[in-house]
Tab-separated table of C-alpha atoms and ligand atoms in Angstrom:
chain	number	residue	atom	x	y	z
A	1	MET	CA	0.000	0.000	0.000
A	2	ASN	CA	1.488	3.358	-0.947
A	3	PRO	CA	1.450	6.148	1.670
A	4	THR	CA	-1.135	8.234	-0.220
A	5	MET	CA	-3.561	5.339	-0.343
A	6	HIS	CA	-2.884	4.563	3.299
A	7	MET	CA	-3.564	8.210	4.255
A	8	ALA	CA	-6.725	8.260	2.108
A	9	SER	CA	-8.082	5.102	3.672
A	10	THR	CA	-7.355	6.428	7.192
A	11	ILE	CA	-9.219	9.612	6.327
A	12	ALA	CA	-12.074	7.593	4.813
A	13	ARG	CA	-12.293	5.499	7.986
A	14	SER	CA	-12.336	8.514	10.291
A	15	MET	CA	-14.872	10.214	8.007
A	16	ALA	CA	-17.126	7.145	8.198
A	17	ALA	CA	-16.742	7.111	11.982
A	18	ALA	CA	-17.564	10.820	12.178
A	19	VAL	CA	-20.654	10.393	9.972
A	20	LEU	CA	-21.761	7.408	12.054
A	21	ALA	CA	-21.278	9.350	15.286
A	22	LEU	CA	-23.229	12.287	13.865
A	23	LEU	CA	-26.041	10.022	12.706
A	24	LEU	CA	-26.147	8.374	16.116
A	25	ALA	CA	-26.222	11.786	17.793
A	26	ALA	CA	-29.017	12.910	15.443
A	27	VAL	CA	-31.075	9.775	16.177
A	28	THR	CA	-30.519	10.142	19.934
A	29	LEU	CA	-31.347	13.827	19.774
A	30	GLY	CA	-34.391	13.077	17.593
A	31	GLY	CA	-35.596	10.522	20.136
A	32	ALA	CA	-34.998	12.940	22.990
A	33	LEU	CA	-36.866	15.672	21.097
A	34	ALA	CA	-39.794	13.343	20.383
A	35	GLU	CA	-39.869	12.391	24.040
A	36	ALA	CA	-39.669	16.055	25.042
A	37	ALA	CA	-42.511	16.850	22.617
A	38	GLY	CA	-44.578	14.044	24.166
A	39	GLU	CA	-43.838	15.438	27.618
A	40	ALA	CA	-44.693	18.954	26.448
A	41	LYS	CA	-48.056	17.688	25.176
A	42	ALA	CA	-48.734	15.863	28.450
A	43	ASP	CA	-47.815	19.035	30.365
A	44	MET	CA	-50.237	21.053	28.257
A	45	VAL	CA	-53.022	18.524	28.838
A	46	SER	CA	-52.438	18.468	32.595
A	47	SER	CA	-52.415	22.281	32.724
A	48	VAL	CA	-56.148	22.471	31.869
A	49	SER	CA	-57.698	24.269	34.830
A	50	GLY	CA	-61.165	23.708	36.252
A	51	GLU	CA	-60.808	26.816	38.404
A	52	ARG	CA	-60.139	28.983	35.363
A	53	MET	CA	-63.033	27.450	33.472
A	54	MET	CA	-65.484	27.873	36.347
A	55	ALA	CA	-64.391	31.517	36.685
A	56	THR	CA	-65.347	31.978	33.020
A	57	VAL	CA	-68.696	30.244	33.553
A	58	ASP	CA	-69.416	32.440	36.613
A	59	ALA	CA	-68.532	35.607	34.710
A	60	LEU	CA	-70.801	34.671	31.790
A	61	ALA	CA	-73.691	33.612	34.071
A	62	GLN	CA	-73.464	36.974	35.839
A	63	PHE	CA	-74.640	38.792	32.715
A	64	GLY	CA	-78.095	37.546	33.778
A	65	THR	CA	-79.216	36.838	30.251
A	66	ARG	CA	-77.308	36.393	27.010
A	67	VAL	CA	-80.422	36.105	24.831
A	68	PHE	CA	-79.035	37.228	21.493
A	69	TYR	CA	-80.966	40.501	21.109
A	70	THR	CA	-80.228	41.849	24.609
A	71	SER	CA	-77.605	44.442	25.468
A	72	SER	CA	-76.248	42.102	28.148
A	73	SER	CA	-75.542	39.546	25.403
A	74	ALA	CA	-73.575	42.218	23.531
A	75	ASP	CA	-71.703	42.980	26.763
A	76	SER	CA	-70.855	39.305	27.163
A	77	SER	CA	-69.377	39.239	23.633
A	78	ALA	CA	-67.025	42.044	24.684
A	79	TYR	CA	-66.025	39.993	27.732
A	80	VAL	CA	-65.177	36.980	25.527
A	81	HIS	CA	-63.323	39.254	23.079
A	82	ASP	CA	-61.159	40.683	25.863
A	83	ARG	CA	-60.383	37.291	27.401
A	84	LEU	CA	-59.096	36.029	24.036
A	85	ALA	CA	-57.244	39.264	23.226
A	86	ASP	CA	-55.499	39.081	26.624
A	87	LEU	CA	-53.869	35.855	25.401
A	88	GLY	CA	-52.143	37.780	22.621
A	89	LEU	CA	-54.339	36.336	19.891
A	90	TRP	CA	-55.664	38.392	16.987
A	91	VAL	CA	-59.370	38.809	17.796
A	92	TYR	CA	-62.125	40.347	15.683
A	93	TYR	CA	-65.908	40.676	15.697
A	94	GLN	CA	-67.894	39.331	12.792
A	95	ASP	CA	-71.089	41.395	12.514
A	96	LEU	CA	-74.365	40.022	11.223
A	97	ASN	CA	-78.102	40.601	11.499
A	98	VAL	CA	-80.583	38.146	12.976
A	99	SER	CA	-84.264	39.174	12.771
A	100	ASP	CA	-83.143	42.786	12.280
A	101	PHE	CA	-80.982	42.721	15.404
A	102	ALA	CA	-77.301	43.562	14.970
A	103	VAL	CA	-75.286	40.779	16.615
A	104	ARG	CA	-71.728	39.494	16.402
A	105	ASN	CA	-69.509	36.438	16.509
A	106	VAL	CA	-66.146	36.677	18.293
A	107	VAL	CA	-63.264	35.149	16.317
A	108	ALA	CA	-59.733	34.622	17.691
A	109	VAL	CA	-56.890	33.476	15.443
A	110	LEU	CA	-53.713	31.580	16.374
A	111	ASN	CA	-51.569	31.715	13.243
A	112	GLY	CA	-50.065	28.459	12.000
A	113	THR	CA	-46.483	28.102	10.779
A	114	ASP	CA	-47.776	26.966	7.364
A	115	ARG	CA	-50.252	29.409	5.810
A	116	ASP	CA	-51.450	26.811	3.307
A	117	ALA	CA	-52.092	24.037	5.847
A	118	PRO	CA	-55.749	23.221	6.592
A	119	GLN	CA	-57.063	24.944	9.703
A	120	THR	CA	-58.713	23.746	12.902
A	121	LEU	CA	-61.608	25.419	14.695
A	122	PHE	CA	-62.910	25.174	18.243
A	123	GLY	CA	-66.295	26.827	18.765
A	124	ALA	CA	-69.115	27.310	21.247
A	125	HIS	CA	-72.110	29.652	21.408
A	126	TYR	CA	-72.151	32.461	23.953
A	127	ASP	CA	-75.853	33.323	23.637
A	128	SER	CA	-78.371	31.705	26.005
A	129	SER	CA	-82.082	31.015	26.273
A	130	GLY	CA	-84.443	30.959	29.216
A	131	GLY	CA	-87.452	30.090	27.047
A	132	ASN	CA	-89.831	32.510	25.285
A	133	LEU	CA	-86.935	33.416	23.013
A	134	TRP	CA	-89.063	34.757	20.161
A	135	ASN	CA	-91.406	36.767	22.370
A	136	PHE	CA	-89.123	39.797	22.343
A	137	SER	CA	-90.898	41.640	25.179
A	138	VAL	CA	-90.600	38.579	27.440
A	139	GLY	CA	-87.590	36.582	26.239
A	140	GLY	CA	-85.060	39.280	27.028
A	141	THR	CA	-86.399	39.849	30.537
A	142	VAL	CA	-86.283	36.203	31.631
A	143	LEU	CA	-83.224	35.198	33.633
A	144	ALA	CA	-81.084	33.016	31.334
A	145	PRO	CA	-77.716	32.377	33.016
A	146	GLY	CA	-76.919	29.600	30.514
A	147	ALA	CA	-74.143	28.169	32.666
A	148	ASP	CA	-74.179	24.763	31.034
A	149	ASP	CA	-75.770	25.967	27.769
A	150	ASP	CA	-73.309	27.150	26.735
A	151	ALA	CA	-71.010	29.071	29.091
A	152	SER	CA	-69.407	25.660	29.752
A	153	GLY	CA	-68.459	25.325	26.070
A	154	VAL	CA	-67.215	28.930	25.828
A	155	ALA	CA	-65.121	28.340	28.968
A	156	ALA	CA	-63.586	25.268	27.301
A	157	VAL	CA	-62.836	27.198	24.095
A	158	ILE	CA	-61.152	29.995	26.091
A	159	GLU	CA	-59.232	27.353	28.084
A	160	LEU	CA	-58.050	25.659	24.862
A	161	ALA	CA	-56.936	29.076	23.579
A	162	THR	CA	-55.149	29.723	26.884
A	163	VAL	CA	-53.155	26.496	26.737
A	164	LEU	CA	-52.482	26.652	22.981
A	165	SER	CA	-51.654	30.366	22.713
A	166	GLY	CA	-47.972	29.663	23.450
A	167	VAL	CA	-47.424	26.991	20.784
A	168	HIS	CA	-46.856	27.191	17.027
A	169	PRO	CA	-49.253	24.784	15.338
A	170	LYS	CA	-48.686	23.888	11.687
A	171	GLY	CA	-52.167	24.953	10.599
A	172	THR	CA	-53.941	28.080	11.861
A	173	VAL	CA	-56.325	27.471	14.774
A	174	LYS	CA	-59.473	29.567	15.237
A	175	PHE	CA	-61.356	29.919	18.520
A	176	VAL	CA	-64.870	31.193	17.909
A	177	ALA	CA	-67.756	32.227	20.161
A	178	PHE	CA	-70.954	32.161	18.092
A	179	THR	CA	-74.041	34.305	18.532
A	180	ALA	CA	-77.737	33.380	18.170
A	181	GLU	CA	-77.305	29.604	18.199
A	182	GLU	CA	-80.516	29.303	20.215
A	183	ALA	CA	-82.395	31.185	17.510
A	184	GLY	CA	-81.396	28.705	14.795
A	185	LEU	CA	-77.590	28.323	14.544
A	186	ASN	CA	-77.374	31.806	13.024
A	187	GLY	CA	-73.868	32.890	13.988
A	188	SER	CA	-72.231	29.620	12.984
A	189	ARG	CA	-74.124	29.432	9.678
A	190	TYR	CA	-72.992	32.959	8.778
A	191	PHE	CA	-69.401	32.144	9.748
A	192	ALA	CA	-69.169	28.736	8.023
A	193	GLU	CA	-70.720	30.017	4.777
A	194	ARG	CA	-68.218	32.885	4.640
A	195	GLU	CA	-65.261	30.638	5.343
A	196	ARG	CA	-66.433	28.377	2.523
A	197	ALA	CA	-66.878	31.345	0.160
A	198	GLN	CA	-63.352	32.541	0.980
A	199	GLY	CA	-61.916	29.097	0.279
A	200	VAL	CA	-60.720	28.440	3.823
A	201	ALA	CA	-59.846	24.753	4.266
A	202	TYR	CA	-60.481	23.014	7.576
A	203	SER	CA	-59.072	19.640	8.538
A	204	ASN	CA	-61.269	19.645	11.633
A	205	THR	CA	-63.895	21.756	13.381
A	206	ALA	CA	-65.208	20.937	16.853
A	207	ILE	CA	-68.169	22.479	18.665
A	208	LEU	CA	-68.516	22.216	22.437
A	209	ASP	CA	-72.090	22.762	23.595
A	210	MET	CA	-73.112	21.747	27.151
A	211	ILE	CA	-70.211	19.857	28.704
A	212	GLY	CA	-70.664	20.675	32.404
A	213	TYR	CA	-73.726	18.799	33.673
A	214	ARG	CA	-72.904	15.393	35.129
A	215	MET	CA	-75.410	12.594	35.610
A	216	GLU	CA	-74.724	10.999	38.989
A	217	SER	CA	-71.019	10.532	39.660
A	218	ALA	CA	-69.478	9.538	36.330
A	219	ASN	CA	-67.926	12.000	33.893
A	220	GLU	CA	-69.468	11.471	30.495
A	221	ALA	CA	-69.247	12.887	26.972
A	222	LEU	CA	-70.693	12.105	23.590
A	223	ILE	CA	-69.084	12.946	20.281
A	224	PHE	CA	-71.564	13.400	17.457
A	225	GLN	CA	-69.396	13.200	14.352
A	226	ASP	CA	-70.192	13.234	10.643
A	227	TYR	CA	-68.762	9.884	9.538
A	228	ASP	CA	-67.452	6.668	11.088
A	229	ALA	CA	-63.976	8.047	10.558
A	230	ASN	CA	-63.360	11.579	11.790
A	231	SER	CA	-59.691	12.163	12.562
A	232	LEU	CA	-60.319	14.500	15.493
A	233	GLY	CA	-63.148	12.387	16.945
A	234	ASP	CA	-60.983	9.260	16.750
A	235	SER	CA	-57.992	11.105	18.163
A	236	MET	CA	-60.062	12.458	21.076
A	237	SER	CA	-61.277	8.956	21.961
A	238	LYS	CA	-57.667	7.791	21.864
A	239	ALA	CA	-56.612	10.709	24.100
A	240	VAL	CA	-58.989	9.429	26.814
A	241	ARG	CA	-56.891	6.237	26.929
A	242	ASP	CA	-53.469	7.863	26.310
A	243	TYR	CA	-53.893	10.357	29.139
A	244	SER	CA	-55.903	7.998	31.403
A	245	LEU	CA	-58.730	10.523	31.600
A	246	ASP	CA	-61.568	9.942	34.042
A	247	LEU	CA	-64.180	10.133	31.303
A	248	SER	CA	-66.539	7.770	29.561
A	249	VAL	CA	-66.789	8.783	25.906
A	250	THR	CA	-69.040	7.534	23.117
A	251	GLN	CA	-68.650	8.374	19.439
A	252	VAL	CA	-71.859	8.533	17.424
A	253	ALA	CA	-71.444	8.719	13.650
A	254	GLY	CA	-73.959	9.988	11.116
A	255	LYS	CA	-75.510	13.386	10.616
A	256	GLU	CA	-78.734	12.835	12.528
A	257	MET	CA	-78.023	15.085	15.518
A	258	THR	CA	-78.216	18.598	14.059
A	259	GLY	CA	-79.116	20.584	17.178
A	260	SER	CA	-75.988	22.678	17.501
A	261	ASP	CA	-73.459	24.756	15.575
A	262	HIS	CA	-71.563	21.747	14.169
A	263	ALA	CA	-74.517	21.312	11.770
A	264	SER	CA	-73.650	24.675	10.159
A	265	PHE	CA	-70.205	23.291	9.318
A	266	TRP	CA	-71.685	20.071	7.949
A	267	ALA	CA	-74.010	22.180	5.776
A	268	ALA	CA	-71.005	24.136	4.457
A	269	GLY	CA	-69.237	20.869	3.581
A	270	TYR	CA	-66.695	20.907	6.403
A	271	PRO	CA	-65.769	17.996	8.672
A	272	SER	CA	-67.270	18.716	12.081
A	273	LEU	CA	-68.293	17.180	15.366
A	274	LEU	CA	-70.180	18.109	18.520
A	275	VAL	CA	-68.926	17.362	22.014
A	276	ILE	CA	-71.767	17.233	24.543
A	277	GLU	CA	-72.591	15.788	27.980
A	278	ALA	CA	-75.078	12.965	28.715
A	279	PHE	CA	-77.756	13.074	26.048
A	280	SER	CA	-80.943	11.022	25.673
A	281	SER	CA	-82.194	10.216	22.190
A	282	ARG	CA	-83.325	13.774	21.454
A	283	LEU	CA	-82.504	16.069	24.379
A	284	PRO	CA	-79.783	16.752	26.940
A	285	GLU	CA	-80.262	15.005	30.282
A	286	ASN	CA	-79.713	18.300	32.121
A	287	PRO	CA	-83.163	19.104	33.646
A	288	TYR	CA	-82.272	22.829	34.000
A	289	TYR	CA	-81.492	23.282	30.317
A	290	HIS	CA	-83.151	26.451	28.888
A	291	THR	CA	-84.396	27.554	32.321
A	292	SER	CA	-83.417	30.227	34.825
A	293	LEU	CA	-81.900	27.411	36.898
A	294	ASP	CA	-79.090	26.680	34.436
A	295	ILE	CA	-76.616	28.037	37.007
A	296	PRO	CA	-72.930	27.287	37.761
A	297	ASP	CA	-73.870	25.419	40.990
A	298	TYR	CA	-75.207	22.493	38.974
A	299	LEU	CA	-72.054	22.003	36.949
A	300	SER	CA	-69.184	19.610	37.484
A	301	PRO	CA	-65.800	21.338	37.090
A	302	ASP	CA	-64.269	17.865	37.104
A	303	GLN	CA	-66.225	16.739	34.048
A	304	MET	CA	-65.469	20.024	32.261
A	305	VAL	CA	-61.748	19.495	32.854
A	306	GLU	CA	-61.757	15.902	31.596
A	307	VAL	CA	-63.756	16.812	28.472
A	308	THR	CA	-61.455	19.753	27.681
A	309	LYS	CA	-58.385	17.562	28.219
A	310	MET	CA	-59.853	15.050	25.772
A	311	VAL	CA	-60.347	17.729	23.098
A	312	LEU	CA	-56.872	19.200	23.677
A	313	GLY	CA	-55.134	15.802	23.774
A	314	GLY	CA	-56.937	14.757	20.599
A	315	PHE	CA	-55.848	17.909	18.784
A	316	LEU	CA	-52.234	17.686	20.009
A	317	SER	CA	-51.761	14.103	18.859
A	318	LEU	CA	-52.776	15.179	15.327
A	319	GLU	CA	-50.025	17.815	15.429
A	320	SER	CA	-46.622	16.261	14.609
A	321	ALA	CA	-44.902	18.305	17.316
A	322	PRO	CA	-46.289	21.804	17.675
A	323	SER	CA	-43.524	23.111	19.935
A	324	SER	CA	-40.494	21.273	18.599
A	325	SER	CA	-40.951	21.286	14.810
A	326	ILE	CA	-38.445	24.115	14.397
A	327	PRO	CA	-35.686	22.551	16.623
A	328	THR	CA	-36.042	19.219	14.736
A	329	THR	CA	-35.497	21.002	11.424
A	330	ALA	CA	-32.565	22.897	12.933
A	331	VAL	CA	-30.953	19.630	14.100
A	332	ILE	CA	-31.192	18.175	10.579
A	333	ILE	CA	-29.690	21.324	9.009
A	334	ILE	CA	-26.860	21.551	11.561
A	335	GLY	CA	-26.149	17.805	11.208
A	336	ALA	CA	-25.979	18.097	7.407
A	337	ALA	CA	-23.706	21.154	7.700
A	338	VAL	CA	-21.308	19.325	10.064
A	339	ILE	CA	-21.168	16.273	7.750
A	340	ALA	CA	-20.527	18.532	4.735
A	341	THR	CA	-17.747	20.386	6.605
A	342	VAL	CA	-16.038	17.135	7.655
A	343	ALA	CA	-16.262	15.811	4.078
A	344	ALA	CA	-14.919	19.060	2.590
A	345	GLY	CA	-12.062	19.082	5.116
A	346	ALA	CA	-11.139	15.498	4.290
A	347	ILE	CA	-11.163	16.194	0.549
A	348	LEU	CA	-8.923	19.190	1.166
A	349	ILE	CA	-6.463	17.059	3.183
A	350	ILE	CA	-6.392	14.374	0.459
A	351	ARG	CA	-5.746	17.020	-2.227
A	352	ARG	CA	-2.982	18.672	-0.243
A	353	HIS	CA	-1.425	15.292	0.461
A	354	ARG	CA	-1.462	14.512	-3.261
A	355	GLU	CA	0.123	17.889	-3.977
A	356	TRP	CA	2.970	16.987	-1.593
A	357	GLU	CA	3.369	13.651	-3.300
A	358	THR	CA	3.805	15.183	-6.733
B	1	LIG	ZN1	-76.453	25.160	23.405
């Protein structure tokens, strides 16, 4: 073996060793990052707070009534707006008319890292009903605290926004409080039709409507989803097992249950599902529903927490790694750069060595 060849083969061997070491480091680092991402997701899920959610429910119930045409309903929309804006999200009102009353949806936007990626939406209605909704001289004067229906859902949407506001999801996430659901899904229909007209793509939309009333002692939720396979519905069911949630969940497929805002998304051709508490064949089991007794005292913070954790966990497992996607990319780029530098250095050494030889 001549000395040049010997030198070249030594360099080749050390290069191979360096590449192997780098690959090993990348794999180890990748595994550690994946584990860290899993831990970050678990931390987010466990940070869901029943205290925070009940504070939201109390605040909304204290408006007395949120019947869509009342000034107190308008005041409650400002409250929701400010809660979402305080998280640093971009928040706007979407104005519409329902029976000649000017009303508004509240829309908060968490920008995704990929503008073209399909979006996700979490929604709930902030209006309430105490009965006599269409008798304008009576309906607005009846006490309608709407704690379960649907301050509980709005509290969950604000909680999801609170936990997710610090992460960078791939697709944009919208958090929406709809108006005039009780008067015929008006706010959500207006919103979904406009999103469709503007060509907004959604991979998933989820409506939370009445999640706080617990039958007896067991936490319970139903998912009314469009088809047998709904990625978010399936992922939420899986999250109950993955995070050992204290929640019994049932998925019901088919578009028969159309009594809430998810139906507006189905009508606009979007995938959608409804998350709701114990439900008989046609009506919620909550006996105080649509009465002046739909108050915070009858809600279970524990059930609200478990349901919200299920929705959050389901969403997070569909995200590859919302918090660590940038570091993973950085590791690959740095790794490639190091390998390229080592290779270039080796080539340089070989060339110089050959120059000495000649
Ligand atoms: Zn409702």
